[in-house]
JSON list of C-alpha atoms in Angstrom, two decimals:
[
{"chain": "A", "resi": 220, "resn": "TRP", "atom": "CA", "xyz": [-25.64, -62.55, 9.48]},
{"chain": "A", "resi": 221, "resn": "SER", "atom": "CA", "xyz": [-25.25, -62.12, 13.23]},
{"chain": "A", "resi": 222, "resn": "SER", "atom": "CA", "xyz": [-28.99, -61.45, 13.54]},
{"chain": "A", "resi": 223, "resn": "ARG", "atom": "CA", "xyz": [-29.80, -64.57, 11.52]},
{"chain": "A", "resi": 224, "resn": "VAL", "atom": "CA", "xyz": [-27.52, -66.69, 13.72]},
{"chain": "A", "resi": 225, "resn": "ALA", "atom": "CA", "xyz": [-29.03, -65.26, 16.91]},
{"chain": "A", "resi": 226, "resn": "LEU", "atom": "CA", "xyz": [-32.55, -65.96, 15.68]},
{"chain": "A", "resi": 227, "resn": "THR", "atom": "CA", "xyz": [-31.65, -69.48, 14.56]},
{"chain": "A", "resi": 228, "resn": "GLN", "atom": "CA", "xyz": [-30.10, -70.24, 17.95]},
{"chain": "A", "resi": 229, "resn": "HIS", "atom": "CA", "xyz": [-33.15, -68.75, 19.68]},
{"chain": "A", "resi": 230, "resn": "PHE", "atom": "CA", "xyz": [-35.54, -71.06, 17.82]},
{"chain": "A", "resi": 231, "resn": "ALA", "atom": "CA", "xyz": [-33.28, -74.11, 18.13]},
{"chain": "A", "resi": 232, "resn": "ILE", "atom": "CA", "xyz": [-34.49, -75.06, 21.60]},
{"chain": "A", "resi": 233, "resn": "ARG", "atom": "CA", "xyz": [-33.65, -78.77, 21.22]},
{"chain": "A", "resi": 234, "resn": "ASN", "atom": "CA", "xyz": [-30.05, -78.36, 20.04]},
{"chain": "A", "resi": 235, "resn": "ASN", "atom": "CA", "xyz": [-31.27, -78.64, 16.43]},
{"chain": "A", "resi": 236, "resn": "THR", "atom": "CA", "xyz": [-29.67, -75.54, 14.95]},
{"chain": "A", "resi": 237, "resn": "ALA", "atom": "CA", "xyz": [-28.92, -77.19, 11.60]},
{"chain": "A", "resi": 238, "resn": "ASP", "atom": "CA", "xyz": [-32.51, -78.40, 11.24]},
{"chain": "A", "resi": 239, "resn": "VAL", "atom": "CA", "xyz": [-33.93, -74.96, 12.06]},
{"chain": "A", "resi": 240, "resn": "SER", "atom": "CA", "xyz": [-31.50, -73.31, 9.65]},
{"chain": "A", "resi": 241, "resn": "ALA", "atom": "CA", "xyz": [-32.44, -75.72, 6.83]},
{"chain": "A", "resi": 242, "resn": "ARG", "atom": "CA", "xyz": [-36.16, -75.17, 7.39]},
{"chain": "A", "resi": 243, "resn": "ASN", "atom": "CA", "xyz": [-35.62, -71.42, 7.47]},
{"chain": "A", "resi": 244, "resn": "GLY", "atom": "CA", "xyz": [-33.79, -71.59, 4.12]},
{"chain": "A", "resi": 245, "resn": "ALA", "atom": "CA", "xyz": [-36.61, -73.63, 2.58]},
{"chain": "A", "resi": 246, "resn": "GLN", "atom": "CA", "xyz": [-39.27, -71.22, 3.85]},
{"chain": "A", "resi": 247, "resn": "GLU", "atom": "CA", "xyz": [-37.26, -68.24, 2.63]},
{"chain": "A", "resi": 248, "resn": "THR", "atom": "CA", "xyz": [-37.00, -69.78, -0.84]},
{"chain": "A", "resi": 249, "resn": "LEU", "atom": "CA", "xyz": [-40.75, -70.50, -0.93]},
{"chain": "A", "resi": 250, "resn": "PHE", "atom": "CA", "xyz": [-41.73, -66.98, 0.13]},
{"chain": "A", "resi": 251, "resn": "THR", "atom": "CA", "xyz": [-39.27, -65.44, -2.32]},
{"chain": "A", "resi": 252, "resn": "MET", "atom": "CA", "xyz": [-40.87, -67.42, -5.15]},
{"chain": "A", "resi": 253, "resn": "VAL", "atom": "CA", "xyz": [-44.41, -66.47, -4.05]},
{"chain": "A", "resi": 254, "resn": "GLY", "atom": "CA", "xyz": [-43.35, -62.82, -3.81]},
{"chain": "A", "resi": 255, "resn": "MET", "atom": "CA", "xyz": [-41.82, -62.90, -7.29]},
{"chain": "A", "resi": 256, "resn": "LEU", "atom": "CA", "xyz": [-44.96, -64.47, -8.76]},
{"chain": "A", "resi": 257, "resn": "GLY", "atom": "CA", "xyz": [-47.13, -61.90, -6.98]},
{"chain": "A", "resi": 258, "resn": "GLY", "atom": "CA", "xyz": [-44.92, -59.09, -8.25]},
{"chain": "A", "resi": 259, "resn": "MET", "atom": "CA", "xyz": [-45.08, -60.36, -11.82]},
{"chain": "A", "resi": 260, "resn": "TYR", "atom": "CA", "xyz": [-48.86, -60.65, -11.59]},
{"chain": "A", "resi": 261, "resn": "MET", "atom": "CA", "xyz": [-49.12, -57.06, -10.24]},
{"chain": "A", "resi": 262, "resn": "ALA", "atom": "CA", "xyz": [-46.86, -55.85, -13.07]},
{"chain": "A", "resi": 263, "resn": "TYR", "atom": "CA", "xyz": [-49.15, -57.61, -15.58]},
{"chain": "A", "resi": 264, "resn": "LEU", "atom": "CA", "xyz": [-52.25, -55.98, -14.02]},
{"chain": "A", "resi": 265, "resn": "LEU", "atom": "CA", "xyz": [-50.68, -52.52, -13.88]},
{"chain": "A", "resi": 266, "resn": "ALA", "atom": "CA", "xyz": [-49.00, -52.60, -17.30]},
{"chain": "A", "resi": 267, "resn": "GLU", "atom": "CA", "xyz": [-51.69, -50.44, -18.90]},
{"chain": "A", "resi": 268, "resn": "SER", "atom": "CA", "xyz": [-52.11, -48.14, -15.87]},
{"chain": "A", "resi": 269, "resn": "SER", "atom": "CA", "xyz": [-50.80, -44.61, -15.66]},
{"chain": "A", "resi": 270, "resn": "PRO", "atom": "CA", "xyz": [-47.42, -43.97, -13.98]},
{"chain": "A", "resi": 271, "resn": "PHE", "atom": "CA", "xyz": [-49.28, -42.25, -11.14]},
{"chain": "A", "resi": 272, "resn": "VAL", "atom": "CA", "xyz": [-51.32, -45.39, -10.36]},
{"chain": "A", "resi": 273, "resn": "GLN", "atom": "CA", "xyz": [-48.16, -47.52, -10.61]},
{"chain": "A", "resi": 274, "resn": "ALA", "atom": "CA", "xyz": [-46.38, -45.17, -8.19]},
{"chain": "A", "resi": 275, "resn": "ILE", "atom": "CA", "xyz": [-49.29, -45.37, -5.73]},
{"chain": "A", "resi": 276, "resn": "TYR", "atom": "CA", "xyz": [-49.18, -49.18, -5.79]},
{"chain": "A", "resi": 277, "resn": "PHE", "atom": "CA", "xyz": [-45.39, -49.09, -5.37]},
{"chain": "A", "resi": 278, "resn": "PHE", "atom": "CA", "xyz": [-45.52, -46.79, -2.34]},
{"chain": "A", "resi": 279, "resn": "VAL", "atom": "CA", "xyz": [-48.42, -48.68, -0.72]},
{"chain": "A", "resi": 280, "resn": "GLY", "atom": "CA", "xyz": [-46.56, -51.97, -1.23]},
{"chain": "A", "resi": 281, "resn": "THR", "atom": "CA", "xyz": [-43.29, -50.56, 0.10]},
{"chain": "A", "resi": 282, "resn": "ILE", "atom": "CA", "xyz": [-44.90, -48.99, 3.18]},
{"chain": "A", "resi": 283, "resn": "SER", "atom": "CA", "xyz": [-46.83, -52.22, 3.87]},
{"chain": "A", "resi": 284, "resn": "HIS", "atom": "CA", "xyz": [-43.65, -54.28, 3.52]},
{"chain": "A", "resi": 285, "resn": "LEU", "atom": "CA", "xyz": [-41.73, -52.05, 5.95]},
{"chain": "A", "resi": 286, "resn": "TYR", "atom": "CA", "xyz": [-44.62, -51.98, 8.45]},
{"chain": "A", "resi": 287, "resn": "PHE", "atom": "CA", "xyz": [-45.04, -55.76, 8.54]},
{"chain": "A", "resi": 288, "resn": "ASN", "atom": "CA", "xyz": [-41.28, -56.31, 8.83]},
{"chain": "A", "resi": 289, "resn": "TYR", "atom": "CA", "xyz": [-41.22, -53.85, 11.75]},
{"chain": "A", "resi": 290, "resn": "LYS", "atom": "CA", "xyz": [-44.12, -55.65, 13.45]},
{"chain": "A", "resi": 291, "resn": "SER", "atom": "CA", "xyz": [-42.45, -59.04, 12.96]},
{"chain": "A", "resi": 292, "resn": "VAL", "atom": "CA", "xyz": [-39.20, -57.84, 14.53]},
{"chain": "A", "resi": 293, "resn": "LYS", "atom": "CA", "xyz": [-41.05, -56.24, 17.47]},
{"chain": "A", "resi": 294, "resn": "SER", "atom": "CA", "xyz": [-43.01, -59.45, 18.07]},
{"chain": "A", "resi": 295, "resn": "LEU", "atom": "CA", "xyz": [-39.82, -61.45, 18.76]},
{"chain": "A", "resi": 296, "resn": "VAL", "atom": "CA", "xyz": [-39.10, -62.09, 22.43]},
{"chain": "A", "resi": 297, "resn": "LEU", "atom": "CA", "xyz": [-35.49, -63.24, 22.59]},
{"chain": "A", "resi": 298, "resn": "THR", "atom": "CA", "xyz": [-34.49, -65.06, 25.76]},
{"chain": "A", "resi": 299, "resn": "ASN", "atom": "CA", "xyz": [-30.97, -63.67, 26.10]},
{"chain": "A", "resi": 300, "resn": "PHE", "atom": "CA", "xyz": [-29.37, -60.26, 26.40]},
{"chain": "A", "resi": 301, "resn": "ASN", "atom": "CA", "xyz": [-27.35, -58.53, 23.75]},
{"chain": "A", "resi": 302, "resn": "LYS", "atom": "CA", "xyz": [-25.39, -55.44, 24.73]},
{"chain": "A", "resi": 303, "resn": "HIS", "atom": "CA", "xyz": [-28.27, -53.10, 23.84]},
{"chain": "A", "resi": 304, "resn": "ARG", "atom": "CA", "xyz": [-30.86, -54.94, 25.94]},
{"chain": "A", "resi": 305, "resn": "ALA", "atom": "CA", "xyz": [-28.35, -55.32, 28.77]},
{"chain": "A", "resi": 306, "resn": "LEU", "atom": "CA", "xyz": [-27.66, -51.58, 28.75]},
{"chain": "A", "resi": 307, "resn": "ILE", "atom": "CA", "xyz": [-31.40, -50.85, 28.80]},
{"chain": "A", "resi": 308, "resn": "CYS", "atom": "CA", "xyz": [-31.80, -53.03, 31.90]},
{"chain": "A", "resi": 309, "resn": "ILE", "atom": "CA", "xyz": [-28.71, -51.58, 33.59]},
{"chain": "A", "resi": 310, "resn": "ASN", "atom": "CA", "xyz": [-29.89, -48.00, 32.98]},
{"chain": "A", "resi": 311, "resn": "ARG", "atom": "CA", "xyz": [-33.37, -48.86, 34.22]},
{"chain": "A", "resi": 312, "resn": "TYR", "atom": "CA", "xyz": [-31.94, -50.46, 37.35]},
{"chain": "A", "resi": 313, "resn": "LEU", "atom": "CA", "xyz": [-29.65, -47.49, 38.03]},
{"chain": "A", "resi": 314, "resn": "SER", "atom": "CA", "xyz": [-32.50, -44.98, 37.56]},
{"chain": "A", "resi": 315, "resn": "THR", "atom": "CA", "xyz": [-35.40, -46.81, 39.24]},
{"chain": "A", "resi": 316, "resn": "GLY", "atom": "CA", "xyz": [-33.87, -49.65, 41.25]},
{"chain": "A", "resi": 317, "resn": "ILE", "atom": "CA", "xyz": [-36.02, -52.14, 39.34]},
{"chain": "A", "resi": 318, "resn": "MET", "atom": "CA", "xyz": [-34.33, -54.78, 37.19]},
{"chain": "A", "resi": 319, "resn": "CYS", "atom": "CA", "xyz": [-36.12, -55.67, 33.97]},
{"chain": "A", "resi": 320, "resn": "ASN", "atom": "CA", "xyz": [-36.30, -59.10, 32.39]},
{"chain": "A", "resi": 321, "resn": "THR", "atom": "CA", "xyz": [-35.59, -60.01, 28.77]},
{"chain": "A", "resi": 322, "resn": "ALA", "atom": "CA", "xyz": [-39.24, -59.57, 27.67]},
{"chain": "A", "resi": 323, "resn": "GLU", "atom": "CA", "xyz": [-39.34, -56.01, 29.04]},
{"chain": "A", "resi": 324, "resn": "ALA", "atom": "CA", "xyz": [-35.93, -55.25, 27.50]},
{"chain": "A", "resi": 325, "resn": "ASN", "atom": "CA", "xyz": [-37.21, -56.51, 24.12]},
{"chain": "A", "resi": 326, "resn": "ASP", "atom": "CA", "xyz": [-40.16, -54.11, 24.33]},
{"chain": "A", "resi": 327, "resn": "LEU", "atom": "CA", "xyz": [-37.91, -51.18, 25.25]},
{"chain": "A", "resi": 328, "resn": "GLU", "atom": "CA", "xyz": [-35.23, -51.86, 22.63]},
{"chain": "A", "resi": 329, "resn": "PRO", "atom": "CA", "xyz": [-35.67, -49.70, 19.51]},
{"chain": "A", "resi": 330, "resn": "VAL", "atom": "CA", "xyz": [-35.69, -51.48, 16.16]},
{"chain": "A", "resi": 331, "resn": "MET", "atom": "CA", "xyz": [-33.98, -48.73, 14.16]},
{"chain": "A", "resi": 332, "resn": "TRP", "atom": "CA", "xyz": [-31.76, -45.73, 14.70]},
{"chain": "A", "resi": 333, "resn": "TRP", "atom": "CA", "xyz": [-29.89, -47.23, 17.61]},
{"chain": "A", "resi": 334, "resn": "ARG", "atom": "CA", "xyz": [-27.00, -45.19, 18.88]},
{"chain": "A", "resi": 335, "resn": "GLU", "atom": "CA", "xyz": [-24.10, -47.43, 19.84]},
{"chain": "A", "resi": 336, "resn": "PRO", "atom": "CA", "xyz": [-24.35, -47.39, 23.67]},
{"chain": "A", "resi": 337, "resn": "PHE", "atom": "CA", "xyz": [-20.81, -48.34, 24.46]},
{"chain": "A", "resi": 338, "resn": "GLN", "atom": "CA", "xyz": [-17.71, -49.73, 22.92]},
{"chain": "A", "resi": 339, "resn": "THR", "atom": "CA", "xyz": [-16.56, -53.13, 24.08]},
{"chain": "A", "resi": 340, "resn": "THR", "atom": "CA", "xyz": [-12.84, -53.23, 24.75]},
{"chain": "A", "resi": 341, "resn": "PHE", "atom": "CA", "xyz": [-10.99, -56.21, 26.13]},
{"chain": "A", "resi": 342, "resn": "GLY", "atom": "CA", "xyz": [-7.71, -56.14, 28.03]},
{"chain": "A", "resi": 343, "resn": "VAL", "atom": "CA", "xyz": [-7.71, -52.42, 28.86]},
{"chain": "A", "resi": 344, "resn": "ARG", "atom": "CA", "xyz": [-5.10, -51.15, 31.27]},
{"chain": "A", "resi": 345, "resn": "PRO", "atom": "CA", "xyz": [-6.44, -49.39, 34.39]},
{"chain": "A", "resi": 346, "resn": "SER", "atom": "CA", "xyz": [-4.58, -46.23, 33.34]},
{"chain": "A", "resi": 347, "resn": "GLU", "atom": "CA", "xyz": [-6.70, -46.15, 30.15]},
{"chain": "A", "resi": 348, "resn": "LEU", "atom": "CA", "xyz": [-9.90, -46.66, 32.16]},
{"chain": "A", "resi": 349, "resn": "LYS", "atom": "CA", "xyz": [-9.17, -43.44, 34.07]},
{"chain": "A", "resi": 350, "resn": "LYS", "atom": "CA", "xyz": [-9.98, -41.52, 30.88]},
{"chain": "A", "resi": 351, "resn": "VAL", "atom": "CA", "xyz": [-13.58, -42.79, 30.65]},
{"chain": "A", "resi": 352, "resn": "VAL", "atom": "CA", "xyz": [-14.63, -44.04, 34.11]},
{"chain": "A", "resi": 353, "resn": "PRO", "atom": "CA", "xyz": [-15.17, -41.63, 37.04]},
{"chain": "A", "resi": 354, "resn": "ALA", "atom": "CA", "xyz": [-12.64, -42.15, 39.84]},
{"chain": "A", "resi": 355, "resn": "PRO", "atom": "CA", "xyz": [-15.07, -43.35, 42.58]},
{"chain": "A", "resi": 356, "resn": "ILE", "atom": "CA", "xyz": [-16.58, -46.00, 40.28]},
{"chain": "A", "resi": 357, "resn": "LEU", "atom": "CA", "xyz": [-13.16, -47.12, 39.07]},
{"chain": "A", "resi": 358, "resn": "SER", "atom": "CA", "xyz": [-11.91, -47.35, 42.67]},
{"chain": "A", "resi": 359, "resn": "ASP", "atom": "CA", "xyz": [-14.87, -49.55, 43.68]},
{"chain": "A", "resi": 360, "resn": "ALA", "atom": "CA", "xyz": [-14.41, -51.72, 40.58]},
{"chain": "A", "resi": 361, "resn": "ILE", "atom": "CA", "xyz": [-10.71, -52.27, 41.35]},
{"chain": "A", "resi": 362, "resn": "LYS", "atom": "CA", "xyz": [-11.47, -53.15, 45.00]},
{"chain": "A", "resi": 363, "resn": "HIS", "atom": "CA", "xyz": [-14.10, -55.65, 43.85]},
{"chain": "A", "resi": 364, "resn": "ALA", "atom": "CA", "xyz": [-11.71, -57.17, 41.29]},
{"chain": "A", "resi": 365, "resn": "MET", "atom": "CA", "xyz": [-8.91, -57.50, 43.83]},
{"chain": "A", "resi": 366, "resn": "SER", "atom": "CA", "xyz": [-11.22, -59.33, 46.28]},
{"chain": "A", "resi": 367, "resn": "ALA", "atom": "CA", "xyz": [-12.55, -61.72, 43.61]},
{"chain": "A", "resi": 368, "resn": "PRO", "atom": "CA", "xyz": [-11.40, -65.35, 43.68]},
{"chain": "A", "resi": 369, "resn": "GLU", "atom": "CA", "xyz": [-8.43, -66.27, 41.49]},
{"chain": "A", "resi": 370, "resn": "GLY", "atom": "CA", "xyz": [-9.38, -66.63, 37.83]},
{"chain": "A", "resi": 371, "resn": "LYS", "atom": "CA", "xyz": [-12.79, -64.99, 38.22]},
{"chain": "A", "resi": 372, "resn": "ARG", "atom": "CA", "xyz": [-13.55, -62.53, 35.43]},
{"chain": "A", "resi": 373, "resn": "PHE", "atom": "CA", "xyz": [-15.21, -59.16, 35.84]},
{"chain": "A", "resi": 374, "resn": "ALA", "atom": "CA", "xyz": [-16.32, -56.29, 33.67]},
{"chain": "A", "resi": 375, "resn": "VAL", "atom": "CA", "xyz": [-16.41, -52.54, 34.10]},
{"chain": "A", "resi": 376, "resn": "ILE", "atom": "CA", "xyz": [-19.23, -50.98, 32.10]},
{"chain": "A", "resi": 377, "resn": "ALA", "atom": "CA", "xyz": [-19.01, -47.25, 31.53]},
{"chain": "A", "resi": 378, "resn": "THR", "atom": "CA", "xyz": [-21.83, -45.43, 29.78]}
]
């Protein structure tokens, strides 16, 4: 559901999230019906075929379905960062000194088999940060936080 909400918000560029969501639901229903009709027609055509031919059609259809879903996900260019795209840009900046934009982060983000890059924890005591953040980085982060204006928030990201 979080992916669906993110995509709906991405396409709702005129503050029309409800309209985009309703249209998406209608399109989804239409394509589900077309897919069911196509599947029933294929079952009718293959009813007299051997199990081997049926298996070939099944595997070709499944592989095609997965491939086109993969291509559709890779074609999306989201305009905001999630934690995976942000980490990709941070790591690229730390290793090359070049900051990437959201389009480049989208290209670099893997679609599947993503290892969770970091755990988000709110309200951590500095004594707990010592366990995961190297001392020089933690020291700089604390100095920066102490010099920040009152009420300004900050984050320490440890990878």
